[in-house]
Short mmCIF file of C-alpha atoms in Angstrom, two decimals:
data_model
loop_
_atom_site.label_atom_id
_atom_site.label_comp_id
_atom_site.label_asym_id
_atom_site.label_seq_id
_atom_site.Cartn_x
_atom_site.Cartn_y
_atom_site.Cartn_z
CA PRO A 4 3.65 -17.01 7.98
CA PHE A 5 4.51 -14.59 5.07
CA ALA A 6 1.34 -12.46 5.68
CA SER A 7 1.60 -12.50 9.44
CA ASP A 8 5.07 -11.50 9.53
CA ILE A 9 4.53 -8.56 7.26
CA LEU A 10 1.09 -7.36 9.01
CA GLY A 11 2.50 -8.13 12.53
CA ASN A 12 5.51 -5.80 11.93
CA LYS A 13 5.28 -2.94 14.51
CA ASN A 14 7.91 -0.72 12.56
CA ILE A 15 5.56 -0.01 9.64
CA HIS A 16 2.12 0.98 9.00
CA ASN A 17 0.15 -1.56 7.06
CA ILE A 18 -2.99 -0.21 5.03
CA LEU A 19 -5.08 -3.06 3.49
CA LEU A 20 -7.40 -1.59 0.53
CA MET A 21 -10.49 -3.51 0.14
CA GLY A 22 -12.39 -3.88 -3.21
CA ASN A 23 -15.67 -3.14 -1.65
CA GLU A 24 -17.30 -3.46 1.95
CA ALA A 25 -19.10 -6.79 1.04
CA SER A 26 -16.23 -9.08 2.39
CA LEU A 27 -15.32 -7.04 5.43
CA ASP A 28 -16.50 -9.36 8.11
CA LEU A 29 -14.69 -12.29 6.36
CA ILE A 30 -11.50 -10.18 6.32
CA LEU A 31 -11.68 -9.35 9.86
CA SER A 32 -12.47 -12.68 11.24
CA SER A 33 -9.54 -13.96 8.96
CA LEU A 34 -7.07 -11.41 10.31
CA GLN A 35 -8.49 -12.13 13.81
CA GLN A 36 -7.20 -15.82 13.30
CA LEU A 37 -3.93 -14.77 11.53
CA LEU A 38 -2.74 -11.95 13.83
CA GLY A 39 -4.53 -12.71 17.20
CA ASP A 40 -4.67 -9.94 19.62
CA THR A 41 -1.23 -8.48 18.82
CA THR A 42 -2.56 -6.15 16.17
CA GLN A 43 -5.22 -3.33 16.35
CA VAL A 44 -7.42 -3.60 13.39
CA THR A 45 -9.12 -0.21 12.34
CA VAL A 46 -11.66 0.17 9.62
CA THR A 47 -11.50 3.67 7.75
CA ASP A 48 -11.93 5.25 4.55
CA SER A 49 -9.00 6.85 2.44
CA ILE A 50 -9.68 10.40 3.91
CA ARG A 51 -8.86 9.76 7.18
CA VAL A 52 -5.95 7.28 6.76
CA TRP A 53 -3.19 9.71 7.97
CA THR A 54 -5.35 10.88 10.77
CA GLU A 55 -5.71 7.24 11.97
CA ILE A 56 -1.85 6.65 11.60
CA LYS A 57 -1.01 9.80 13.40
CA GLN A 58 -3.43 8.76 16.49
CA GLN A 59 -1.94 5.30 16.50
CA GLN A 60 1.54 6.19 16.75
CA ASN A 61 0.96 7.62 20.13
CA GLU A 62 -0.17 4.05 21.11
CA ASP A 63 2.07 1.15 21.84
CA GLN A 64 0.14 -1.58 19.94
CA HIS A 65 0.59 -2.53 16.30
CA SER A 66 -2.06 -1.32 13.75
CA LEU A 67 -3.52 -2.51 10.59
CA LEU A 68 -5.60 0.01 8.74
CA ILE A 69 -8.48 -1.49 6.48
CA VAL A 70 -9.45 1.18 3.90
CA VAL A 71 -13.01 0.56 2.55
CA PRO A 72 -13.93 2.61 -0.51
CA ASP A 73 -17.14 4.86 -0.34
CA THR A 74 -19.89 2.72 -2.07
CA ASP A 75 -21.91 5.71 -3.02
CA THR A 76 -18.99 7.43 -5.14
CA GLU A 77 -17.63 4.04 -6.55
CA GLU A 78 -14.13 5.54 -6.41
CA PRO A 79 -11.59 3.72 -8.38
CA GLN A 80 -8.65 1.80 -6.38
CA SER A 81 -5.97 3.87 -8.19
CA ASP A 82 -7.87 7.20 -6.92
CA LEU A 83 -7.86 5.70 -3.16
CA ILE A 84 -4.18 4.98 -3.47
CA GLN A 85 -3.42 8.33 -4.96
CA ARG A 86 -5.41 9.86 -1.80
CA ILE A 87 -3.38 7.97 0.45
CA ILE A 88 0.00 8.68 -0.89
CA MET A 89 -0.68 12.45 -1.61
CA SER A 90 -2.09 12.59 2.27
CA ALA A 91 1.49 11.28 3.38
CA ALA A 92 3.31 13.82 0.91
CA SER A 93 1.40 16.79 2.25
CA GLU A 94 2.36 16.09 5.86
CA GLU A 95 4.68 19.01 7.01
CA ASP A 96 7.12 17.04 9.16
CA SER A 97 10.74 15.98 8.66
CA VAL A 98 9.64 12.24 8.34
CA ASN A 99 11.09 10.17 5.30
CA ARG A 100 8.23 7.92 4.02
CA ASN A 101 8.75 5.04 1.89
CA ILE A 102 5.38 3.83 0.56
CA TYR A 103 5.09 0.52 -0.99
CA VAL A 104 2.07 -0.13 -3.29
CA SER A 105 1.45 -3.93 -3.89
CA HIS A 106 -1.48 -4.61 -5.97
CA GLY A 107 -2.55 -7.69 -7.90
CA SER A 108 -3.95 -5.52 -10.76
CA LEU A 109 -1.67 -4.51 -13.38
CA ASP A 110 -4.33 -1.89 -14.56
CA VAL A 111 -4.57 -0.37 -11.14
CA LEU A 112 -0.84 0.08 -10.93
CA LYS A 113 -0.74 1.61 -14.33
CA LYS A 114 -3.30 4.03 -13.54
CA CYS A 115 -1.28 5.10 -10.41
CA LYS A 116 1.53 6.06 -12.65
CA ASP A 117 -0.61 9.15 -13.84
CA PHE A 118 -0.24 10.88 -10.49
CA LEU A 119 3.43 9.99 -9.96
CA GLY A 120 4.46 12.38 -12.50
CA GLU A 121 6.19 12.23 -15.95
CA ASP A 122 9.73 12.02 -14.35
CA PRO A 123 10.92 8.66 -14.43
CA PRO A 124 11.47 7.03 -11.11
CA ILE A 125 14.93 6.65 -9.61
CA LEU A 126 16.63 3.22 -9.11
CA SER A 127 17.38 2.66 -5.59
CA ASN A 128 18.76 -0.58 -4.16
CA GLY A 129 17.44 -2.34 -7.51
CA LEU A 130 13.98 -0.90 -7.29
CA ARG A 131 12.22 1.71 -9.12
CA LYS A 132 11.17 4.25 -6.78
CA CYS A 133 9.12 7.60 -7.58
CA ILE A 134 9.46 10.56 -5.56
CA VAL A 135 6.23 11.85 -5.11
CA ALA A 136 6.84 15.78 -4.97
CA SER A 137 10.03 17.61 -5.76
CA ASP A 138 10.46 18.81 -2.42
CA SER A 139 8.66 15.66 -0.67
CA LYS A 140 10.40 13.28 1.63
CA THR A 141 7.79 10.77 0.31
CA SER A 142 8.73 8.12 -2.15
CA ALA A 143 6.33 5.54 -3.81
CA THR A 144 7.11 2.15 -5.14
CA LEU A 145 4.68 0.08 -7.00
CA PHE A 146 4.92 -3.66 -7.12
CA LEU A 147 2.88 -6.34 -8.85
CA PRO A 148 3.12 -9.40 -6.73
CA SER A 149 4.42 -12.63 -8.46
CA TRP A 150 2.52 -14.85 -6.17
CA ALA A 151 -0.82 -13.43 -6.52
CA GLU A 152 -3.20 -15.89 -8.15
CA ASN A 153 -4.82 -13.53 -10.74
CA VAL A 154 -1.36 -12.26 -11.99
CA HIS A 155 -0.56 -14.02 -15.59
CA PRO A 156 2.93 -14.31 -16.85
CA THR A 157 2.32 -11.84 -19.57
CA GLN A 158 1.41 -9.16 -16.90
CA LEU A 159 4.69 -9.96 -15.10
CA ASN A 160 6.53 -9.41 -18.48
CA ASP A 161 4.59 -5.93 -19.03
CA ALA A 162 5.32 -4.94 -15.45
CA GLU A 163 9.13 -6.02 -15.86
CA MET A 164 9.21 -3.65 -19.16
CA ASP A 165 7.48 -0.55 -17.27
CA PRO A 166 9.96 1.73 -15.76
CA TRP A 167 7.52 2.62 -13.04
CA LEU A 168 6.72 -0.79 -11.89
CA ASN A 169 8.71 -3.65 -9.86
CA ILE A 170 7.93 -7.37 -9.64
CA ALA A 171 7.80 -8.45 -6.01
CA SER A 172 8.20 -11.80 -4.66
CA GLU A 173 6.98 -12.88 -1.17
CA GLU A 174 10.76 -12.74 -0.03
CA LEU A 175 11.33 -9.20 -1.44
CA LEU A 176 8.22 -7.88 0.35
CA GLU A 177 9.00 -9.34 3.23
CA GLU A 178 12.76 -7.99 3.33
CA LEU A 179 11.43 -4.49 2.49
CA THR A 180 9.05 -4.39 5.27
CA SER A 181 11.23 -6.22 8.16
#
């Protein structure tokens, strides 16, 4: 229920970042079973994410974007996340964007800090939130999911001590996206 509640929420744009293209068919069939026909699933790359989101805003159906990295360039996931966030920040409109990045790799999240700037994040509603650019209405919040199988307790401790990172329980992430 947790995943379907978040991925099925029509009020937010969900972007699922894949590690590689090899498991795409398995992911697509799993999502079909989980979400049925209630959600339009689109496979794209990190360059076209905001183009896809703008296009889908005009449609009435909820959407989920699956971002598949370019196998030729072997772009690191932190770079894909950076491209998506910076694309959102460069949009010239008056929309406030809160981007929640939940990733099961502490190393990837630590690399994301590099492009979020040297200024420490602000504390907002108990969460450490980074303003992406000084004049931007885009903020990014980095989460290490406490429920992920690959997250060790020492990594949770490291994330807790890092001013740029947050620990996310399933309940917290569900609350933020509802």
